[in-house]
CSV table of C-alpha atoms and ligand atoms in Angstrom, one decimal:
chain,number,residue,atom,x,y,z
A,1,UNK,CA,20.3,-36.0,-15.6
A,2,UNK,CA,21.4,-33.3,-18.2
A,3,UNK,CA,18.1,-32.8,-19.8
A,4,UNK,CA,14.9,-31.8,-19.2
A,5,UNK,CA,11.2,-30.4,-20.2
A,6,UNK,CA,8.8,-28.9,-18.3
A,7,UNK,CA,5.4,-28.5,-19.4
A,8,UNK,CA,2.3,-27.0,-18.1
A,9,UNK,CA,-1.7,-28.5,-18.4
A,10,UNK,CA,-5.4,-28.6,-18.1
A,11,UNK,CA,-7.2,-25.4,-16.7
A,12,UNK,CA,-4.1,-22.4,-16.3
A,13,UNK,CA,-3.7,-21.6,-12.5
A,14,UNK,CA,-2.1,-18.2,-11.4
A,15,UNK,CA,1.7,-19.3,-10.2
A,16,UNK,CA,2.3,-21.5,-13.2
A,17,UNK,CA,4.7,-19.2,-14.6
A,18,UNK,CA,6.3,-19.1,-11.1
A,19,UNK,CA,6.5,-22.6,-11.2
A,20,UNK,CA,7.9,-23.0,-14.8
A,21,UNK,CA,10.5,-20.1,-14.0
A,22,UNK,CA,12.1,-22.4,-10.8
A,23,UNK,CA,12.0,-25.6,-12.8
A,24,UNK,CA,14.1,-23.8,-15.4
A,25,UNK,CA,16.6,-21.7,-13.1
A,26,UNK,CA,16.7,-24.7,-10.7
A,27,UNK,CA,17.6,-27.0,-13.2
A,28,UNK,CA,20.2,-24.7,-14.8
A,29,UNK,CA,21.9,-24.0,-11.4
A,30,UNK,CA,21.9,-27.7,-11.4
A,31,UNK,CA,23.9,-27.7,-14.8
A,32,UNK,CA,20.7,-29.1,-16.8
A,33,UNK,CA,19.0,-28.0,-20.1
A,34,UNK,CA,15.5,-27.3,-19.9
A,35,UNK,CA,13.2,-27.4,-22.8
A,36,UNK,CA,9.4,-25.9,-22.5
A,37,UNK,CA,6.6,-27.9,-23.9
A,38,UNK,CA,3.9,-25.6,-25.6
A,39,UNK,CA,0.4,-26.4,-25.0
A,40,UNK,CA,0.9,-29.4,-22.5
A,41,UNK,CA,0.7,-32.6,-23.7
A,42,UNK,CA,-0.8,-31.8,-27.3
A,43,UNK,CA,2.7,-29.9,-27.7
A,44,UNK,CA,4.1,-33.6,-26.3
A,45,UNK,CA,2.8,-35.5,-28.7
A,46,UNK,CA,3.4,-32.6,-31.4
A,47,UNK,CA,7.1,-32.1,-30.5
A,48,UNK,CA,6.4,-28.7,-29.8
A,49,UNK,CA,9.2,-27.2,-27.8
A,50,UNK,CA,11.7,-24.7,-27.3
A,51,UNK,CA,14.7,-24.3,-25.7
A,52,UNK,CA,14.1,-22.5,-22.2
A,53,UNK,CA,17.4,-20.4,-20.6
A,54,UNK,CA,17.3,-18.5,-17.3
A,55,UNK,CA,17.0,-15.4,-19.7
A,56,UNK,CA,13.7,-16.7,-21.5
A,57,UNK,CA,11.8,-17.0,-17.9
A,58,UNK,CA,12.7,-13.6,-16.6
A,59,UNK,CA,9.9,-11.2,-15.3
A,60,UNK,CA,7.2,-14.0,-15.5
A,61,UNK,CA,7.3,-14.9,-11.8
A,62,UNK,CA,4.2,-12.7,-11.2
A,63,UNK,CA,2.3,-12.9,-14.2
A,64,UNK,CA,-0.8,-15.0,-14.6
A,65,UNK,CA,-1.2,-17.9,-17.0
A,66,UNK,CA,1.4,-19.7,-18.8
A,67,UNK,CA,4.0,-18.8,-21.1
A,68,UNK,CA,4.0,-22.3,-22.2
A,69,UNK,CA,0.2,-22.5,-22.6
A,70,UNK,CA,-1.9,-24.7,-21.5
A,71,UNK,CA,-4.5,-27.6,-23.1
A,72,UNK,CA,-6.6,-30.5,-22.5
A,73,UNK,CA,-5.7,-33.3,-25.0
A,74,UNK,CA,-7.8,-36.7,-24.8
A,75,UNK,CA,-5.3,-38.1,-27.4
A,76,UNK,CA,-3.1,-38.4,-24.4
A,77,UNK,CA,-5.2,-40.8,-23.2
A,78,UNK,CA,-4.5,-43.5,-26.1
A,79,UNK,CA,-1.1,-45.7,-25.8
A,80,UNK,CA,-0.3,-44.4,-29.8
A,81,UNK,CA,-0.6,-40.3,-28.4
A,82,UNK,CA,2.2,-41.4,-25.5
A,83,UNK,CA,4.2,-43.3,-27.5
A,84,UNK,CA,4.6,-40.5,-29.8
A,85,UNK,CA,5.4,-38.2,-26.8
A,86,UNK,CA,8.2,-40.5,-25.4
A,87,UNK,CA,9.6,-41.0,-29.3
A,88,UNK,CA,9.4,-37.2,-29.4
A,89,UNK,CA,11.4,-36.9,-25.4
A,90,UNK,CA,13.9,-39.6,-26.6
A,91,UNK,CA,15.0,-38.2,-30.1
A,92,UNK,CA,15.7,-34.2,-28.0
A,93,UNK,CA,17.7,-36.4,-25.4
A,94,UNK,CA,15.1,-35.2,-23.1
A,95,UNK,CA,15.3,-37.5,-19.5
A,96,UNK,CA,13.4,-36.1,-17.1
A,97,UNK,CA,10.0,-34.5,-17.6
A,98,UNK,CA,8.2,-32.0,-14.9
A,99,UNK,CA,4.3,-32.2,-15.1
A,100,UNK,CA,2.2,-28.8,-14.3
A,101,UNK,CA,-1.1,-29.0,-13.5
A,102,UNK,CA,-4.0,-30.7,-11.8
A,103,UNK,CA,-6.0,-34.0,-11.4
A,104,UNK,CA,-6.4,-35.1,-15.2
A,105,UNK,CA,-2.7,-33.6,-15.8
A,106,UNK,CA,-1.1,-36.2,-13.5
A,107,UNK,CA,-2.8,-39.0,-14.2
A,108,UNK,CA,-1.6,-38.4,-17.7
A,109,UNK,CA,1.8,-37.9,-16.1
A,110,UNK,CA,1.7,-41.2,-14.1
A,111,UNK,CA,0.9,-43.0,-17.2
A,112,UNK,CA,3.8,-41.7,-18.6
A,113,UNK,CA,6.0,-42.6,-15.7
A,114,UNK,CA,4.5,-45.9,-15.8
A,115,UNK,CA,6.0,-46.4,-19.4
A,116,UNK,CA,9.5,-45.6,-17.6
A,117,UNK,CA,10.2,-42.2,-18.8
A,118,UNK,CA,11.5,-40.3,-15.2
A,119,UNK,CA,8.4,-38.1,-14.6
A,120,UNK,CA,7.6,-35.5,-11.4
A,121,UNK,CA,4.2,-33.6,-11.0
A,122,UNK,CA,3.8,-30.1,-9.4
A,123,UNK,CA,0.2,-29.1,-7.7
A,124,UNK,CA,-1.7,-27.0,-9.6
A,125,UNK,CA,-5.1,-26.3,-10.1
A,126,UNK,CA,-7.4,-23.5,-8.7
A,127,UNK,CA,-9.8,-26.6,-7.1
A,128,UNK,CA,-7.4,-28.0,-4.7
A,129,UNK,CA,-8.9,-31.1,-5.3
A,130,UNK,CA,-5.3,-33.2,-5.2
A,131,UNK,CA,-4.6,-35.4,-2.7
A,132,UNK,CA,-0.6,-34.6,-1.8
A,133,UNK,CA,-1.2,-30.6,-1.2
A,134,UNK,CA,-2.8,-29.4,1.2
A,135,UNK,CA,-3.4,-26.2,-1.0
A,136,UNK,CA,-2.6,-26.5,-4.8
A,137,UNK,CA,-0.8,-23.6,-6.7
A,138,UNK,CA,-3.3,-20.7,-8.1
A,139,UNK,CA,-6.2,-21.0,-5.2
A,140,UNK,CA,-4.9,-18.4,-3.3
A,141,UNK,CA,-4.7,-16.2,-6.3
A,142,UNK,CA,-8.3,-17.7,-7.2
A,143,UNK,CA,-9.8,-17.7,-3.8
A,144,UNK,CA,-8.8,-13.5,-4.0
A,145,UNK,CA,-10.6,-13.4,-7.0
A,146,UNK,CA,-13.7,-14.9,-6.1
A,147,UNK,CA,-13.7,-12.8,-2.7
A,148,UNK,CA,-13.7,-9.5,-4.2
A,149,UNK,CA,-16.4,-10.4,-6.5
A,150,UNK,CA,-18.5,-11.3,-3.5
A,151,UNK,CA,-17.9,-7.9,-1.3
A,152,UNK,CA,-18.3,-5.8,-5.0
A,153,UNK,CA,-21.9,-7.6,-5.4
A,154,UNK,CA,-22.7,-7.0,-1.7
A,155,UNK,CA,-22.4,-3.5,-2.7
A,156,UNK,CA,-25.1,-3.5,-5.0
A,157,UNK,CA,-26.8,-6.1,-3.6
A,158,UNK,CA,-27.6,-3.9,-0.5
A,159,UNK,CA,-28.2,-0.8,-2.8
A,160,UNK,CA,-31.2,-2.6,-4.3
A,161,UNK,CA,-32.5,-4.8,-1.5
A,162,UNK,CA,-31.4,-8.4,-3.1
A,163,UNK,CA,-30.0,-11.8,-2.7
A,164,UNK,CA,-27.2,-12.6,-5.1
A,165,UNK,CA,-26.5,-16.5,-6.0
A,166,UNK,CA,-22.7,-16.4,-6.6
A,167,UNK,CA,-21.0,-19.6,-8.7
A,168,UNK,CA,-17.6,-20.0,-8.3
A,169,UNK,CA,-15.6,-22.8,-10.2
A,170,UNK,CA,-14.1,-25.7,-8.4
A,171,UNK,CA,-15.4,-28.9,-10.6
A,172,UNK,CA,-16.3,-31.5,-8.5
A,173,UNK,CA,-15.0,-29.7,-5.4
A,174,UNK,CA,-16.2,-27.5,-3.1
A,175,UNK,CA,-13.2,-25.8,-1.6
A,176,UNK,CA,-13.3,-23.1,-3.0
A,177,UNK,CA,-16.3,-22.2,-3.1
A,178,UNK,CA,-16.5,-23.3,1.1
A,179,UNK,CA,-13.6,-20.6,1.4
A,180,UNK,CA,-14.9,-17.8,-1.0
A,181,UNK,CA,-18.0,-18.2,1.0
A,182,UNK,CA,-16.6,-18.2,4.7
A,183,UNK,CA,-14.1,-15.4,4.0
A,184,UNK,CA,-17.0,-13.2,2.3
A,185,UNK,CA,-19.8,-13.6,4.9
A,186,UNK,CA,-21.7,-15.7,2.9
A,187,UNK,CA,-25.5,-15.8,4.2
A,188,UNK,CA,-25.4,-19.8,2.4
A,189,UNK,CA,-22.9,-22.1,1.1
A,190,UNK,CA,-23.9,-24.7,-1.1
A,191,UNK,CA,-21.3,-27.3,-2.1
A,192,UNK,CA,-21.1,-30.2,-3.5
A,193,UNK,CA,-19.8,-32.5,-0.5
A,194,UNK,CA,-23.2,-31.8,1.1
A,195,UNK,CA,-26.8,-32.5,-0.1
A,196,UNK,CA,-28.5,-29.3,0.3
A,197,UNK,CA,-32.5,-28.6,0.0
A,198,UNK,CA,-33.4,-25.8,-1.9
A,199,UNK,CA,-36.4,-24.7,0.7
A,200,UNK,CA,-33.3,-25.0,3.2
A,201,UNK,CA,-31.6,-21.8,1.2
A,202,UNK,CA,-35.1,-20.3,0.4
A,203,UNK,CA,-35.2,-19.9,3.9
A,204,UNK,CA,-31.9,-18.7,5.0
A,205,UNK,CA,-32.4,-15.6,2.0
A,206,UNK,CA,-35.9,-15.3,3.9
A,207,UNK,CA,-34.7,-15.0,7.4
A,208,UNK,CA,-32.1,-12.9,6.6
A,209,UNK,CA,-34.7,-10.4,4.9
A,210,UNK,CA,-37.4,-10.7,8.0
A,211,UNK,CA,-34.2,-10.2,10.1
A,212,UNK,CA,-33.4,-6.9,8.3
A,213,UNK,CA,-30.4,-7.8,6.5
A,214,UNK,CA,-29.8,-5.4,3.2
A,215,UNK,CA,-29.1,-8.5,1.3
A,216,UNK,CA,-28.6,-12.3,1.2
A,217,UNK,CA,-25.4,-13.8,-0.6
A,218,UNK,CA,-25.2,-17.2,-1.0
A,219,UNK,CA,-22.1,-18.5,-2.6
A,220,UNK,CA,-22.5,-21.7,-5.0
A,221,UNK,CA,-20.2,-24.3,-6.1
A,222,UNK,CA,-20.1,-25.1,-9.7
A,223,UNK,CA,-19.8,-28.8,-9.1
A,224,UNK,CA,-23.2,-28.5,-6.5
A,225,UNK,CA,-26.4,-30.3,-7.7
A,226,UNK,CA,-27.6,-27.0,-6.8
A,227,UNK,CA,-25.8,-24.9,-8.9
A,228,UNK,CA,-26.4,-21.1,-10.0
A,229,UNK,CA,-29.2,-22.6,-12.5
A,230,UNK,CA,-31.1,-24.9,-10.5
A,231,UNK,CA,-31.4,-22.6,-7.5
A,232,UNK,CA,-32.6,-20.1,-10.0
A,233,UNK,CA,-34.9,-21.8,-11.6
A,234,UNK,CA,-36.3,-22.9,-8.0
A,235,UNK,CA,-36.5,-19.5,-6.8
A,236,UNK,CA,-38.6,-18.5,-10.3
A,237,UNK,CA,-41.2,-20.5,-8.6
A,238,UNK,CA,-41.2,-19.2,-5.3
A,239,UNK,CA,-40.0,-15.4,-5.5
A,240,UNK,CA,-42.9,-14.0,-3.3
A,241,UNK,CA,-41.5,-16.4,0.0
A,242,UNK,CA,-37.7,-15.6,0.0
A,243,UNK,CA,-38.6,-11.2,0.3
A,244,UNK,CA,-35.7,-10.3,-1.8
A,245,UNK,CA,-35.4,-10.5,-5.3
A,246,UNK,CA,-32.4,-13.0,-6.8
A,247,UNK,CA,-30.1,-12.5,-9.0
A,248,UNK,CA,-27.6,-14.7,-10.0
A,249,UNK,CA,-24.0,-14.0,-11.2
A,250,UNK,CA,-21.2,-17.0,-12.3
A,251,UNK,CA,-17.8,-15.9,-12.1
A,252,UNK,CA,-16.5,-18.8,-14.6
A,253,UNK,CA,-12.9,-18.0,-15.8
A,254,UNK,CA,-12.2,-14.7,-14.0
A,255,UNK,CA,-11.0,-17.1,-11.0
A,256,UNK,CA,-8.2,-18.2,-13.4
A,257,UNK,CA,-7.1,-14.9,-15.3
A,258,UNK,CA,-5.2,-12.7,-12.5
A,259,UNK,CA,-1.5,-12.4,-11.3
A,260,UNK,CA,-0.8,-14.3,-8.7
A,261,UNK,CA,-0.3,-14.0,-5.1
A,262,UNK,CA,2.7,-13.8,-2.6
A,263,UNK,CA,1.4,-16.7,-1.6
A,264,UNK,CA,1.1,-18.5,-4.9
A,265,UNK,CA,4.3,-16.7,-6.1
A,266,UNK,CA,6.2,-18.6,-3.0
A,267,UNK,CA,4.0,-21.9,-3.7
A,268,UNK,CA,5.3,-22.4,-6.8
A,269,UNK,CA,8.7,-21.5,-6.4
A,270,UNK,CA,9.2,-24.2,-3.7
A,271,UNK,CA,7.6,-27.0,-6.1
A,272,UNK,CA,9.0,-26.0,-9.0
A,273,UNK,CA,12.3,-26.5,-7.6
A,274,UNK,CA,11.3,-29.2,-5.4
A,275,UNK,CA,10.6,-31.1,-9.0
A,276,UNK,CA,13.6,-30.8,-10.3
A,277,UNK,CA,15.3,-31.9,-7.1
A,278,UNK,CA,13.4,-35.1,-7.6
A,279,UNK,CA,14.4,-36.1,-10.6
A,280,UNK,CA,18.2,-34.8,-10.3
A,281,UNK,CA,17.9,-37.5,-7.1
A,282,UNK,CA,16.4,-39.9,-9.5
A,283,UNK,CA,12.8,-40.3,-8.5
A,284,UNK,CA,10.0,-40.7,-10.9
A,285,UNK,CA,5.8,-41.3,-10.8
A,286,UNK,CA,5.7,-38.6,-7.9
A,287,UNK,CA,4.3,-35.6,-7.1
A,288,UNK,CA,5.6,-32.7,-5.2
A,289,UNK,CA,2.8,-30.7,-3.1
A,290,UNK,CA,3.3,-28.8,0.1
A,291,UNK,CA,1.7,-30.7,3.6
A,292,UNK,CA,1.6,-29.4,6.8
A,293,UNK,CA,4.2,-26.4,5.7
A,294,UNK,CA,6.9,-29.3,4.1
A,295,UNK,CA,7.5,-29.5,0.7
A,296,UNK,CA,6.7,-33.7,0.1
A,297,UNK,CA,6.5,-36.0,-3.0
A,298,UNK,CA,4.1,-38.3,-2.8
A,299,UNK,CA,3.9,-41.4,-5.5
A,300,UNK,CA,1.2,-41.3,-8.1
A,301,UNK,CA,-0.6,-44.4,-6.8
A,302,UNK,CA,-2.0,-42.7,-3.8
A,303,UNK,CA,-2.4,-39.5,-5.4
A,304,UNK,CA,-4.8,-40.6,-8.1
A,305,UNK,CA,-6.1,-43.0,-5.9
A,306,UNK,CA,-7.9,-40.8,-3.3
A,307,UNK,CA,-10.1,-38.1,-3.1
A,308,UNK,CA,-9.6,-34.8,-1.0
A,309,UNK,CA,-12.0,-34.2,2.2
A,310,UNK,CA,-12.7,-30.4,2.7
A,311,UNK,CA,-13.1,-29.4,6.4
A,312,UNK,CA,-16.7,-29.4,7.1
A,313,UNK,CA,-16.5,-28.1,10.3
A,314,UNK,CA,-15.9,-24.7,8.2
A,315,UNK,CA,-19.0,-25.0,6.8
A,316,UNK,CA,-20.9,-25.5,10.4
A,317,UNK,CA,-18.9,-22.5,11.7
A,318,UNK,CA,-20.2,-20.1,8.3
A,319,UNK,CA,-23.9,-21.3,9.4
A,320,UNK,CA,-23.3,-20.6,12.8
A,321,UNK,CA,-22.3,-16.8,11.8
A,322,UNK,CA,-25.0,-16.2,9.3
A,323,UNK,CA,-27.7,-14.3,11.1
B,1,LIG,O1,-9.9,-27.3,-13.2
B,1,LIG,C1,-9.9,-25.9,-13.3
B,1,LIG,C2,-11.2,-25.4,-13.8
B,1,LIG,O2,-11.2,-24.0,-13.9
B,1,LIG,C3,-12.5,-25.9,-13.1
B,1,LIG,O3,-12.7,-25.2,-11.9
B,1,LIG,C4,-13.5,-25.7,-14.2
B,1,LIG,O4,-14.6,-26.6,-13.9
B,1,LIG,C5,-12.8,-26.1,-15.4
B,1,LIG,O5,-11.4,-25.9,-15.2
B,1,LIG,C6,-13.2,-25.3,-16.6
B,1,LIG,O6,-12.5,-25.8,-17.7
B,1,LIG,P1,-12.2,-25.1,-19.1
B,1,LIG,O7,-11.2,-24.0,-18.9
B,1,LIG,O8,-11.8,-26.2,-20.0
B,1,LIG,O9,-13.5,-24.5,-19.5
């Protein structure tokens, strides 16, 4: 394989850049051209790339984002918006393509594959909701995120006597928020995985004020029935039983915006190059993710077939510490 693209998708994830720096160098040491693709797949269909040297990727290792930016395009979705992307790959004698990104990225990817075009998928998303990593590039960074958030609100939250509902982002899963919750002392964690009562919560925040805590944090998955609204507007009703007063505070896109960890730095690196040693070896409709510590590619099929358990014996262990 002599050429190839690398392009990056869906919601950014801090190591991206990592990742998009070790596709290009790895693929150079191997004697290929690499090509970016700006603005994932919308930049596909578009034929918007550029030329990518070892040069053009220096000093990006430890920033945040992308370089290449990043999009969500539905168009992708339709037979006519791939066909135009593998015209596009063809007529830049493009042969190999390396897919950043999460759960909607892949799939995209392994339709792609599926057409016959020689495609490879790095983990990434700050959910780590994809099966074939244990831990996807940018949660580490995220998870940081999140966790200072939590002991800055504690701060104020003791100053003034309160409870603090804290959202973190995750989608449909609630890793992050399980981890963001157990590393910060979380007095609740409410995820989507499990079906929580509200009175359940009202009564943790009011134990924890007739226990003589100076504050009650209960860290919220976005994806939770009970999200940051719901518990608020619950509470509204019933502010005189839970002792402290509530506040509520949704981090959103912070999670996403910082430079990323060591961690995530190394994460990156090893799929990034592990991608292009795929397809130099000739495999396609994979995706490279790190399990048990060992880089492994595993095929689309089961990837997009299967959903991620979180570890809920994390979440009995955070309840049994909470008083
Ligand atoms: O998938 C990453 C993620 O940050 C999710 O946690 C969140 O639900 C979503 O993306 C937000 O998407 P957008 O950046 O399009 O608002």
């Amino acid at each position: 394989m002599k050429r190839i693209a690398v392009l990056t998708s869906g919601g950014d994830a801090p190591g991206m850049n990592a990742a998009i720096r070790a596709v290009v160098r790895g693929g150079v040491a191997r004697g290929m051209e690499a090509f970016g693709v700006r603005y994932g797949y919308a930049g596909l269909m578009a034929d918007n790339m550029i030329p990518l040297g070892p040069r053009d990727v220096g000093g990006i290792i430890g920033r945040g984002g992308t370089i290449l930016g990043s999009a969500r395009a539905p168009e992708f979705r339709t037979e006519a918006g791939r066909m135009q992307a593998l015209h596009n790959l063809n007529a830049r004698g493009i042969e190999g393509l390396v897919v950043i990104g999460g759960n909607g990225s892949q799939a995209g990817a392994a339709a792609l594959a599926q057409m016959g075009f020689a495609v490879v998928g790095v983990a990434s998303t700050i959910d780590n909701d994809l099966v074939g990593s244990d831990i996807t590039i940018g949660v580490d960074t995220a998870l940081e995120v999140a966790l200072e958030a939590v002991d800055r609100l504690k701060v104020t939250a003791s100053s003034h006597g309160r409870a603090f509902l804290i959202e973190v982002m995750g989608r449909g899963c609630g890793y992050l928020a399980l981890m963001t919750g157990l590393a910060g002392g979380a007095e609740a964690i409410v995820i989507p995985e499990v079906e929580t009562d509200p009175e359940e919560i009202a009564g943790v925040i009011r134990e924890s004020y007739e226990h003589g805590k100076p504050h009650a944090v209960v860290v919220v998955a976005e994806g939770a029935k009970l999200n940051a609204a719901a518990l608020m507007s619950y509470f509204g009703q019933h502010q005189e039983r839970l002792g402290f007063e509530v506040r509520a505070t949704i981090l959103g896109h912070v999670q996403r915006g910082d430079d990323p960890t060591a961690s995530d730095r190394v994460l990156a690196t090893q799929l990034g190059a592990a991608a292009v040693e795929q397809l130099a070896q000739g495999q396609s409709g994979v995706l490279v993710g790190m399990i048990q510590g060992q880089v492994v590619a595993t095929p689309y099929a089961e990837v997009l077939s299967g959903s991620k358990p979180i570890d809920l014996n994390l979440l009995a262990l955070a309840q049994m510490l909470n008083r």
